[in-house]
Amino acid sequence: MAQTLIAVVGAGVAEAEGMAQAEVVGQLIASQGWVLICGGLGGVMAAACRGGKLAGGQTIGILPGPDPNAANPWVDIAIATGLGEARNTIIAQAAAGLIAVGGEFGTLSEIAFALKLGKPVIGLGTWQLYRQNKLDRTIQVAQDAEMAVALLKALV
Amino acid sequence: MAQTLIAVVGAGVAEAEGMAQAEVVGQLIASQGWVLICGGLGGVMAAACRGGKLAGGQTIGILPGPDPNAANPWVDIAIATGLGEARNTIIAQAAAGLIAVGGEFGTLSEIAFALKLGKPVIGLGTWQLYRQNKLDRTIQVAQDAEMAVALLKALV
Amino acid sequence: MAQTLIAVVGAGVAEAEGMAQAEVVGQLIASQGWVLICGGLGGVMAAACRGGKLAGGQTIGILPGPDPNAANPWVDIAIATGLGEARNTIIAQAAAGLIAVGGEFGTLSEIAFALKLGKPVIGLGTWQLYRQNKLDRTIQVAQDAEMAVALLKALV
Amino acid sequence: MAQTLIAVVGAGVAEAEGMAQAEVVGQLIASQGWVLICGGLGGVMAAACRGGKLAGGQTIGILPGPDPNAANPWVDIAIATGLGEARNTIIAQAAAGLIAVGGEFGTLSEIAFALKLGKPVIGLGTWQLYRQNKLDRTIQVAQDAEMAVALLKALV
């Protein structure tokens, strides 16, 4: 049976705290025996992949451009799509669940697609979504990397 | 020169107030000489297209499935993509700007893509985005359809 | 009901004969009341659009890049997808049938997708496909633009 | 550095000879230390993956639908895209080179995209492409699986 893919989504440029969290998330994903899937570039994506490799796991990068060498050095399998930002939809579709660490508008698009597709999304310092001034609680909020992975484990 | 495309995004099933707003938005888009682009299905999409046709405008539906006949009756040009929800990225990319009326997670994905691409987004009773408990003000908030189109007109 | 879209596919750089054929094809498509859809760029695409406009028809360009202004001057509705060459699949999916005029490998991809999807494809000096040294006759061969449109008319 | 991905493309339903060839191709790809990428379904795709796993290699399936469990049992990493037939463009883009074994119109679309992108394509009993009654020799023709992999090895 094919392996369980878990996405880590977050900004290509991130601050130290988010980077540290993403690295631990990557380690814990690998420890679960899950394969880490992400956008394959820098920032949170690179930190998560580095964590995954440190813990002996496997990492996949779904790249926007045509060149697999654009992947960060901790990506094992670089899938160059040439689809631009639309590659975000593939990450959300392919993953059994997502952990969002911080993030900008690209991350928000991955969260939104995952929610649309009914995938579990765990947030770690990421977007909060309100409708009519009321918080939408579909994103489950974690306080740290351990809690994020524990919450996701209960859902996939 | 190719015509200016303006997207109306919103849920496929919507309440009366959102439907009424979307219809007026569609009329006003047509009155500006813009072409209305949307996801081509029901709810807010259908209401906006109906408004556009009432005002003598032109409407385009970018459909998720393979069948152009899935478009609502007020779509002039039905583009069946077969790409599923990934068709949302095309709507955001093709439009010069977006007006979001209410909406669910699919609408949020269109908003997020548009923001990622630097397109102006006007919100009419739609998602409010917070980061670190602070409102992100990139979506410009309108109180009614007239204000939504006026805000967008200043930006495209 | 949404209008019937007919695709003209062919190379972005083409010789005089192909250009002349494509222009007549575009005129005849408009005369049928069909909407012309194509890749929106130069060569055969531009010639077909020019023909369509001369005959009072409507033209759509599905562009690979993010900028609608990359469309040729005879495109009415420029849909910038940002999907790169993958936009060829949308042209094949959205059209009720295709007319291929000459063409390179990109054209071949559009033909192949259309055949995969069971759409009628008419060839005008385009690729001939052999399997096991046997000609595959799914592409219907036309001798001129009039015959191409007549063959297609019987099938859509 | 990310690993080298080599695509095997061919029909989802294939005859015994193509299946046997695909299995050997899969084995030889694994023996080269390459990662096998394919459409993830049955027929030639399944045979190639089975060969790859027998030789201790790694296999990736880029699936058209939303469900990773649609992958054949020899796929290690199942990437469910939800993009339908447009997923063929990702296979062509992501691979450093392709080996086409037999195949129908879907395979032809993968070949065409790969040729458009300038990727090496090796044919094993697959489509022959003619223009103006002249064979296009961009597809390199192999007589057996060993020759296919040897030809590709010289090009990637």
XYZ file of C-alpha atoms in Angstrom:
624
model
C 0.000 0.000 0.000
C 1.180 3.491 -0.788
C 2.671 5.452 2.075
C 0.860 8.153 4.019
C 1.808 11.635 2.842
C 1.619 14.524 5.314
C 2.074 18.088 4.095
C 3.929 20.842 5.871
C 2.965 24.228 4.454
C 4.452 27.603 5.312
C 6.261 30.569 3.918
C 9.373 30.436 1.739
C 10.924 33.049 4.009
C 10.221 32.592 7.730
C 11.448 33.790 11.104
C 13.550 31.745 13.494
C 10.646 30.515 15.606
C 8.696 29.182 12.656
C 11.812 27.559 11.221
C 12.533 25.793 14.519
C 8.935 24.588 14.805
C 8.913 23.353 11.215
C 12.097 21.371 11.762
C 10.601 19.588 14.767
C 7.383 18.972 12.843
C 9.477 17.380 10.093
C 11.252 15.155 12.588
C 8.013 14.008 14.185
C 6.405 13.290 10.823
C 9.345 11.058 9.965
C 9.120 9.376 13.374
C 5.514 8.437 12.629
C 6.627 6.679 9.469
C 4.847 9.260 7.341
C 6.339 10.752 4.174
C 6.650 14.538 4.239
C 5.301 16.431 1.238
C 5.743 20.164 0.727
C 6.341 22.853 -1.869
C 10.041 21.935 -2.012
C 11.487 25.439 -1.675
C 13.064 27.371 1.238
C 11.947 28.706 4.623
C 9.439 26.501 6.403
C 9.593 23.958 3.579
C 13.361 23.559 3.894
C 13.274 23.456 7.695
C 10.626 20.727 7.685
C 12.550 18.670 5.116
C 15.768 19.043 7.104
C 13.973 17.781 10.193
C 12.524 14.881 8.253
C 15.951 13.840 6.958
C 17.541 14.191 10.414
C 14.971 11.714 11.694
C 15.598 9.299 8.827
C 12.403 10.061 6.973
C 11.563 10.688 3.345
C 10.702 14.038 1.746
C 8.897 15.104 -1.424
C 8.904 18.569 -2.966
C 6.168 19.613 -5.410
C 7.874 22.485 -7.192
C 6.171 25.334 -9.067
C 8.818 25.634 -11.781
C 10.271 23.324 -14.404
C 13.625 22.610 -12.721
C 14.017 19.886 -10.064
C 17.296 21.486 -8.970
C 15.317 24.368 -7.484
C 14.414 22.043 -4.596
C 15.989 22.594 -1.196
C 18.847 20.192 -0.353
C 16.704 18.032 1.969
C 14.185 17.045 -0.708
C 14.556 13.400 -1.777
C 11.989 13.396 -4.554
C 11.685 16.695 -6.431
C 8.640 16.833 -8.683
C 8.944 19.813 -10.993
C 5.431 20.596 -12.180
C 5.785 23.738 -14.294
C 2.301 24.692 -13.042
C 3.308 27.779 -11.055
C 1.325 28.506 -7.918
C -1.332 26.025 -9.034
C 0.989 23.340 -7.705
C -0.381 24.254 -4.275
C -3.572 22.416 -5.136
C -1.594 19.210 -5.695
C 0.009 19.410 -2.250
C -3.399 19.787 -0.620
C -4.902 17.000 -2.719
C -2.065 14.522 -2.311
C -1.692 14.835 1.457
C -3.755 12.934 4.024
C -3.461 15.986 6.276
C -1.617 19.307 6.574
C 0.315 21.130 9.245
C 0.535 24.870 8.545
C 3.407 26.722 10.201
C 2.999 30.485 10.033
C 2.651 31.360 6.394
C 1.663 33.978 3.875
C -0.982 34.011 1.144
C 0.441 30.947 -0.623
C 0.087 28.985 2.600
C -3.454 30.280 2.939
C -4.245 28.886 -0.514
C -2.985 25.457 0.543
C -5.025 25.609 3.759
C -8.128 26.669 1.843
C -7.791 23.886 -0.716
C -7.250 21.306 1.997
C -10.322 22.520 3.901
C -12.365 22.483 0.695
C -11.276 18.881 0.137
C -12.151 17.933 3.730
C -8.567 17.204 4.792
C -7.532 17.782 8.419
C -5.503 20.974 8.859
C -3.497 21.721 11.996
C -2.332 25.304 12.534
C 0.826 26.366 14.308
C 0.940 30.143 14.453
C -0.880 30.320 11.128
C -3.927 32.112 9.709
C -7.130 32.486 11.731
C -10.264 32.532 9.628
C -13.336 34.539 10.555
C -16.710 34.734 8.867
C -19.202 37.383 9.939
C -16.844 38.183 12.843
C -17.049 34.597 14.045
C -13.981 32.349 14.213
C -14.173 29.302 11.949
C -12.742 26.433 13.997
C -12.079 23.932 11.208
C -8.338 24.546 11.472
C -7.266 22.830 14.686
C -4.865 25.009 16.642
C -1.695 23.496 18.112
C 0.614 25.181 20.623
C 3.758 23.364 19.518
C 5.087 20.815 17.061
C 4.370 17.836 19.319
C 0.754 18.870 19.758
C 0.394 19.483 16.009
C 1.499 15.968 15.131
C -0.555 14.437 17.943
C -3.691 16.244 16.740
C -3.073 15.123 13.171
C -2.359 11.536 14.212
C -5.852 11.297 15.653
C -7.347 12.364 12.318
C -5.531 10.485 9.527
C -6.726 44.632 -26.862
C -8.235 41.836 -24.850
C -11.101 42.778 -22.550
C -10.779 43.272 -18.800
C -11.936 40.240 -16.858
C -13.322 40.691 -13.348
C -14.028 37.681 -11.179
C -16.963 37.219 -8.858
C -16.300 34.434 -6.377
C -18.663 32.977 -3.826
C -20.404 29.841 -2.720
C -22.355 27.487 -4.973
C -25.184 27.593 -2.443
C -25.852 30.997 -0.899
C -28.516 32.807 1.102
C -30.875 35.412 -0.307
C -28.814 38.425 0.754
C -25.629 37.165 -0.901
C -27.538 36.221 -4.044
C -29.065 39.689 -4.283
C -25.683 41.356 -3.760
C -24.031 39.113 -6.331
C -26.677 39.959 -8.917
C -26.093 43.683 -8.466
C -22.323 43.155 -8.597
C -22.819 41.346 -11.904
C -24.903 44.202 -13.279
C -22.352 46.805 -12.253
C -19.465 44.826 -13.735
C -21.303 44.725 -17.042
C -22.040 48.442 -16.813
C -18.300 49.130 -16.524
C -17.710 47.280 -19.780
C -15.868 44.518 -17.959
C -16.323 40.824 -18.720
C -17.448 38.748 -15.738
C -15.496 35.565 -15.018
C -16.504 33.026 -12.374
C -16.626 29.331 -11.574
C -19.691 28.923 -13.786
C -21.874 26.977 -11.346
C -24.818 27.961 -9.083
C -25.370 30.213 -6.086
C -23.337 33.406 -6.131
C -21.858 32.468 -9.510
C -25.268 32.119 -11.123
C -26.615 35.280 -9.490
C -23.658 37.320 -10.705
C -23.956 35.950 -14.246
C -27.699 36.663 -14.272
C -26.983 40.235 -13.247
C -24.336 40.555 -15.911
C -26.692 39.348 -18.626
C -29.519 41.626 -17.419
C -27.158 44.560 -17.897
C -26.131 43.433 -21.364
C -22.695 42.176 -20.356
C -20.699 39.069 -21.130
C -20.041 36.126 -18.784
C -17.444 33.370 -18.644
C -17.587 30.238 -16.510
C -14.433 28.273 -15.726
C -15.898 24.897 -14.824
C -14.265 22.194 -12.689
C -15.669 19.257 -14.651
C -15.490 18.089 -18.256
C -18.981 19.134 -19.357
C -19.772 22.673 -20.553
C -23.482 21.982 -20.024
C -22.875 22.056 -16.254
C -22.667 25.845 -16.523
C -25.490 27.968 -15.170
C -27.886 29.353 -17.827
C -26.369 32.853 -17.726
C -22.862 31.774 -18.773
C -22.028 32.814 -22.343
C -18.660 31.112 -22.609
C -18.369 27.856 -20.634
C -14.815 26.604 -20.369
C -14.848 23.036 -19.073
C -11.388 22.391 -17.634
C -11.590 18.899 -16.145
C -9.124 20.136 -13.493
C -11.453 19.865 -10.490
C -11.012 22.436 -7.744
C -7.656 23.445 -9.264
C -9.694 25.476 -11.720
C -9.965 28.057 -8.940
C -6.362 29.041 -9.601
C -7.245 29.907 -13.204
C -10.028 32.242 -12.133
C -7.668 34.106 -9.802
C -4.917 34.239 -12.421
C -7.096 35.305 -15.334
C -8.934 38.120 -13.548
C -7.652 41.669 -13.168
C -9.402 41.753 -9.795
C -11.904 39.822 -7.686
C -15.064 40.572 -5.756
C -15.797 37.930 -3.124
C -19.411 37.652 -1.978
C -19.787 35.551 1.165
C -18.277 32.198 0.391
C -16.994 28.929 1.787
C -13.572 27.287 1.605
C -13.507 27.208 -2.202
C -14.011 30.947 -2.239
C -11.239 31.285 0.317
C -8.900 29.419 -2.042
C -9.706 31.858 -4.841
C -9.134 34.828 -2.512
C -5.829 33.373 -1.311
C -4.559 32.738 -4.827
C -5.519 36.212 -5.942
C -3.759 37.768 -2.945
C -0.680 35.614 -3.616
C -0.671 36.895 -7.202
C -1.051 40.512 -6.047
C -4.529 41.001 -7.519
C -6.958 43.388 -5.843
C -9.637 41.590 -3.832
C -12.810 43.288 -2.593
C -14.829 41.525 0.100
C -18.574 41.723 0.544
C -19.526 39.753 3.639
C -16.673 37.347 3.003
C -13.774 35.883 4.990
C -11.754 38.003 7.391
C -8.153 36.944 7.702
C -6.163 37.255 10.928
C -2.518 36.503 11.603
C -1.262 36.483 15.200
C -4.672 37.890 16.234
C -4.169 40.851 13.934
C -6.502 41.563 11.012
C -4.817 41.415 7.607
C -6.272 44.328 5.642
C -5.267 43.282 2.123
C -8.853 42.367 1.298
C -10.683 45.662 0.931
C -14.044 45.562 2.650
C -17.131 46.911 0.884
C -20.524 47.523 2.458
C -22.559 46.958 -0.673
C -22.257 46.071 -4.362
C -21.833 49.670 -5.498
C -18.967 50.229 -3.073
C -17.348 46.930 -4.110
C -17.263 47.904 -7.780
C -16.145 51.451 -6.978
C -13.254 50.167 -4.857
C -12.211 47.757 -7.576
C -12.493 50.386 -10.303
C -9.836 52.434 -8.533
C -7.446 49.479 -8.591
C -7.633 47.860 -12.035
C -27.088 27.660 -23.370
C -23.366 28.160 -23.557
C -21.887 28.638 -26.994
C -20.053 25.935 -28.954
C -16.291 26.291 -28.698
C -14.111 25.023 -31.544
C -10.343 24.898 -31.148
C -7.792 25.744 -33.786
C -4.393 24.351 -32.845
C -1.099 24.867 -34.621
C 2.379 26.218 -34.253
C 3.300 29.627 -32.867
C 5.543 30.119 -35.877
C 4.138 28.854 -39.175
C 4.727 29.138 -42.923
C 2.592 31.163 -45.277
C 0.430 28.255 -46.418
C -0.520 27.226 -42.896
C -1.199 30.832 -41.943
C -3.508 31.300 -44.927
C -5.370 28.056 -44.155
C -5.726 28.977 -40.493
C -7.200 32.354 -41.378
C -9.849 30.764 -43.568
C -10.567 28.164 -40.891
C -11.097 31.021 -38.432
C -13.489 32.764 -40.816
C -15.520 29.610 -41.405
C -15.728 28.855 -37.679
C -17.172 32.321 -37.111
C -19.581 31.836 -39.999
C -20.947 28.734 -38.297
C -21.706 30.762 -35.194
C -19.056 28.887 -33.246
C -16.655 30.584 -30.841
C -12.977 30.042 -31.680
C -10.718 28.885 -28.844
C -6.948 28.590 -29.154
C -3.669 29.057 -27.321
C -3.875 32.808 -27.851
C -0.342 33.375 -29.160
C 1.124 33.912 -32.652
C 1.434 31.926 -35.869
C -1.534 29.682 -36.611
C -3.293 30.915 -33.468
C -3.091 34.551 -34.556
C -4.080 33.782 -38.134
C -7.153 31.850 -37.023
C -8.200 34.623 -34.627
C -7.712 37.248 -37.322
C -9.950 35.225 -39.620
C -12.535 34.845 -36.900
C -12.644 38.583 -36.262
C -12.823 39.391 -39.991
C -15.939 37.236 -40.165
C -17.499 38.897 -37.129
C -16.899 36.017 -34.748
C -15.609 35.751 -31.218
C -12.187 34.485 -30.125
C -10.753 33.113 -26.891
C -7.082 32.650 -26.070
C -6.010 30.262 -23.300
C -2.542 31.600 -22.524
C 0.309 29.694 -20.875
C 1.682 32.662 -18.938
C 0.317 35.036 -16.329
C -0.168 38.088 -18.574
C -3.313 38.576 -20.689
C -1.462 41.152 -22.771
C 0.612 38.355 -24.287
C -2.418 37.466 -26.407
C -2.399 38.217 -30.112
C -4.384 41.326 -31.117
C -7.347 39.311 -32.438
C -8.142 37.613 -29.145
C -11.322 38.973 -27.534
C -11.147 37.040 -24.290
C -7.616 36.371 -23.050
C -7.498 33.844 -20.215
C -4.047 33.912 -18.644
C -3.640 30.579 -16.834
C -0.080 30.643 -15.497
C -0.071 26.861 -16.062
C 2.619 26.782 -18.767
C 2.254 24.130 -21.452
C -0.339 22.355 -19.302
C -2.809 24.912 -20.604
C -2.956 22.766 -23.745
C -5.083 20.283 -21.856
C -7.681 22.962 -21.180
C -7.992 23.819 -24.863
C -8.608 20.169 -25.716
C -11.048 19.726 -22.834
C -13.018 22.907 -23.416
C -13.523 22.499 -27.171
C -16.281 20.471 -28.791
C -13.818 19.643 -31.574
C -10.391 20.636 -32.906
C -8.919 21.605 -36.245
C -5.143 21.126 -36.319
C -3.243 23.156 -38.899
C 0.331 21.973 -39.344
C 1.938 22.138 -35.956
C 4.856 21.083 -33.815
C 5.038 19.048 -30.604
C 2.768 21.399 -28.658
C 0.093 20.905 -31.292
C 0.638 17.169 -31.065
C -0.057 17.341 -27.324
C -3.347 19.108 -27.975
C -4.297 16.540 -30.612
C -3.381 13.680 -28.271
C -5.403 15.079 -25.384
C -8.403 15.667 -27.610
C -8.217 12.112 -28.964
C -7.875 10.755 -25.419
C -11.016 12.679 -24.469
C -12.895 11.384 -27.512
C -13.199 14.778 -29.212
C -13.293 14.962 -33.007
C -9.996 16.125 -34.512
C -9.636 17.309 -38.101
C -6.135 17.531 -39.547
C -4.971 20.006 -42.163
C -1.362 19.243 -43.018
C -0.748 18.087 -39.462
C 0.758 15.047 -37.756
C 0.094 11.530 -39.025
C 0.085 8.909 -36.304
C 1.246 5.354 -36.847
C 1.226 2.400 -34.501
C 3.054 -0.779 -35.460
C 3.594 0.766 -38.923
C -0.153 1.140 -39.349
C -1.798 4.525 -39.791
C -4.228 5.430 -37.037
C -7.188 7.048 -38.784
C -8.845 8.754 -35.804
C -7.665 12.144 -37.031
C -9.851 12.943 -40.008
C -7.797 14.411 -42.836
C -9.024 17.499 -44.689
C -7.594 18.878 -47.913
C -8.516 22.496 -47.260
C -10.182 24.781 -44.729
C -13.666 24.321 -46.176
C -13.396 20.553 -45.937
C -12.012 20.779 -42.401
C -14.995 22.762 -41.166
C -17.462 20.602 -43.092
C -16.004 17.422 -41.568
C -16.156 18.935 -38.095
C -19.692 20.212 -38.574
C -20.876 16.655 -39.112
C -19.354 15.594 -35.782
C -20.202 18.273 -33.203
C 20.614 16.450 -4.528
C 17.214 15.221 -5.579
C 17.103 11.859 -7.283
C 16.769 11.349 -11.040
C 13.203 10.557 -12.066
C 12.610 8.470 -15.193
C 9.091 8.054 -16.539
C 7.620 4.910 -18.006
C 4.507 5.709 -20.004
C 2.109 3.271 -21.635
C -1.450 2.070 -21.690
C -3.525 1.153 -18.656
C -4.515 -2.038 -20.443
C -1.733 -3.715 -22.403
C -0.907 -7.030 -24.062
C 1.485 -9.612 -22.651
C 4.495 -8.490 -24.684
C 4.227 -4.854 -23.596
C 3.703 -5.902 -19.998
C 6.824 -8.079 -20.062
C 8.884 -5.302 -21.646
C 7.631 -2.741 -19.127
C 8.551 -4.984 -16.229
C 12.123 -5.336 -17.486
C 12.303 -1.587 -18.124
C 11.232 -1.033 -14.511
C 13.924 -3.400 -13.252
C 16.642 -1.726 -15.303
C 15.582 1.770 -14.185
C 15.914 0.637 -10.572
C 19.290 -0.922 -11.329
C 20.536 2.444 -12.585
C 19.612 4.018 -9.257
C 16.878 6.047 -10.926
C 13.441 6.578 -9.400
C 10.572 5.399 -11.602
C 7.705 7.829 -12.144
C 4.494 6.923 -13.957
C 0.751 7.467 -14.010
C 0.330 5.039 -11.116
C -2.472 2.919 -12.590
C -2.557 -0.529 -14.259
C -1.199 -2.135 -17.410
C 2.238 -0.862 -18.443
C 2.363 1.391 -15.374
C 1.802 -1.502 -12.980
C 4.218 -3.791 -14.813
C 6.981 -1.187 -14.720
C 6.420 -0.522 -11.019
C 6.448 -4.247 -10.262
C 9.767 -4.546 -12.083
C 11.145 -1.585 -10.195
C 10.182 -3.050 -6.836
C 11.594 -6.484 -7.758
C 14.933 -4.774 -8.406
C 14.805 -2.893 -5.111
C 13.996 0.476 -6.629
C 11.544 3.211 -5.768
C 8.321 4.048 -7.602
C 6.087 7.124 -7.825
C 2.570 7.260 -9.225
C 1.068 10.574 -10.365
C -2.630 9.726 -10.250
C -5.428 11.495 -12.158
C -8.024 11.160 -9.404
C -8.299 12.263 -5.793
C -7.667 8.881 -4.130
C -4.130 7.570 -3.472
C -5.549 4.086 -3.016
C -6.246 3.944 -6.744
C -2.516 3.358 -7.254
C -1.288 -0.059 -8.300
C 0.223 -2.150 -5.468
C 3.818 -1.496 -6.566
C 3.638 2.288 -6.165
C 5.593 3.535 -3.137
C 4.613 7.179 -3.334
C 1.104 7.803 -4.666
C 0.462 11.439 -5.516
C -3.254 11.940 -6.069
C -3.600 15.123 -8.130
C -7.318 15.421 -8.852
C -6.311 17.009 -12.173
C -7.681 14.280 -14.452
C -5.765 13.635 -17.654
C -3.857 16.897 -17.171
C -1.706 14.967 -14.721
C 0.090 13.633 -17.811
C 1.813 16.979 -18.185
C 3.314 16.622 -14.704
C 4.820 13.242 -15.532
C 6.483 14.668 -18.638
C 7.686 17.769 -16.792
C 8.995 15.987 -13.707
C 10.958 13.277 -15.519
C 14.488 13.642 -16.844
C 13.503 11.322 -19.680
C 10.726 8.966 -20.768
C 10.452 5.412 -22.029
C 7.193 4.799 -23.878
C 6.028 1.194 -24.094
C 3.235 0.702 -26.630
C 0.458 3.018 -25.597
C -2.753 4.703 -26.618
C -3.702 8.386 -26.920
C -2.903 9.158 -23.283
C 0.619 7.877 -23.826
C 0.842 9.979 -26.965
C -0.002 13.058 -24.899
C 2.842 12.276 -22.496
C 5.248 11.754 -25.397
C 4.161 15.010 -27.028
C 4.574 17.025 -23.846
C 7.992 15.534 -23.206
C 9.105 16.328 -26.766
C 7.732 19.865 -26.436
C 9.779 20.275 -23.255
C 12.908 18.903 -24.934
C 13.094 15.747 -22.825
C 14.585 12.578 -24.327
C 11.933 10.031 -25.299
C 12.729 6.387 -26.071
C 10.064 4.346 -27.857
C 9.487 0.630 -27.450
C 6.740 -0.430 -29.820
C 5.079 2.942 -29.426
C 3.728 5.668 -31.693
C 5.562 6.705 -34.860
C 5.116 10.333 -35.785
C 5.023 11.567 -39.366
C 4.797 15.087 -40.724
C 4.167 15.643 -44.409
C 4.689 11.889 -44.902
C 8.143 12.136 -43.354
C 9.068 10.279 -40.171
C 10.015 12.551 -37.285
C 12.988 10.880 -35.613
C 12.973 12.736 -32.285
C 11.644 9.643 -30.526
C 14.580 7.245 -30.366
C 13.493 3.731 -31.210
C 14.648 0.809 -29.065
C 14.277 -2.885 -29.928
C 14.101 -4.112 -26.353
C 14.141 -2.945 -22.734
C 17.930 -3.113 -22.420
C 18.420 -0.939 -25.486
C 15.783 1.535 -24.246
C 17.561 2.069 -20.954
C 20.980 2.222 -22.616
C 19.754 4.867 -25.088
C 18.243 6.906 -22.272
C 21.345 6.568 -20.100
C 23.373 8.333 -22.773
C 20.954 11.285 -22.717
C 20.139 12.100 -19.078
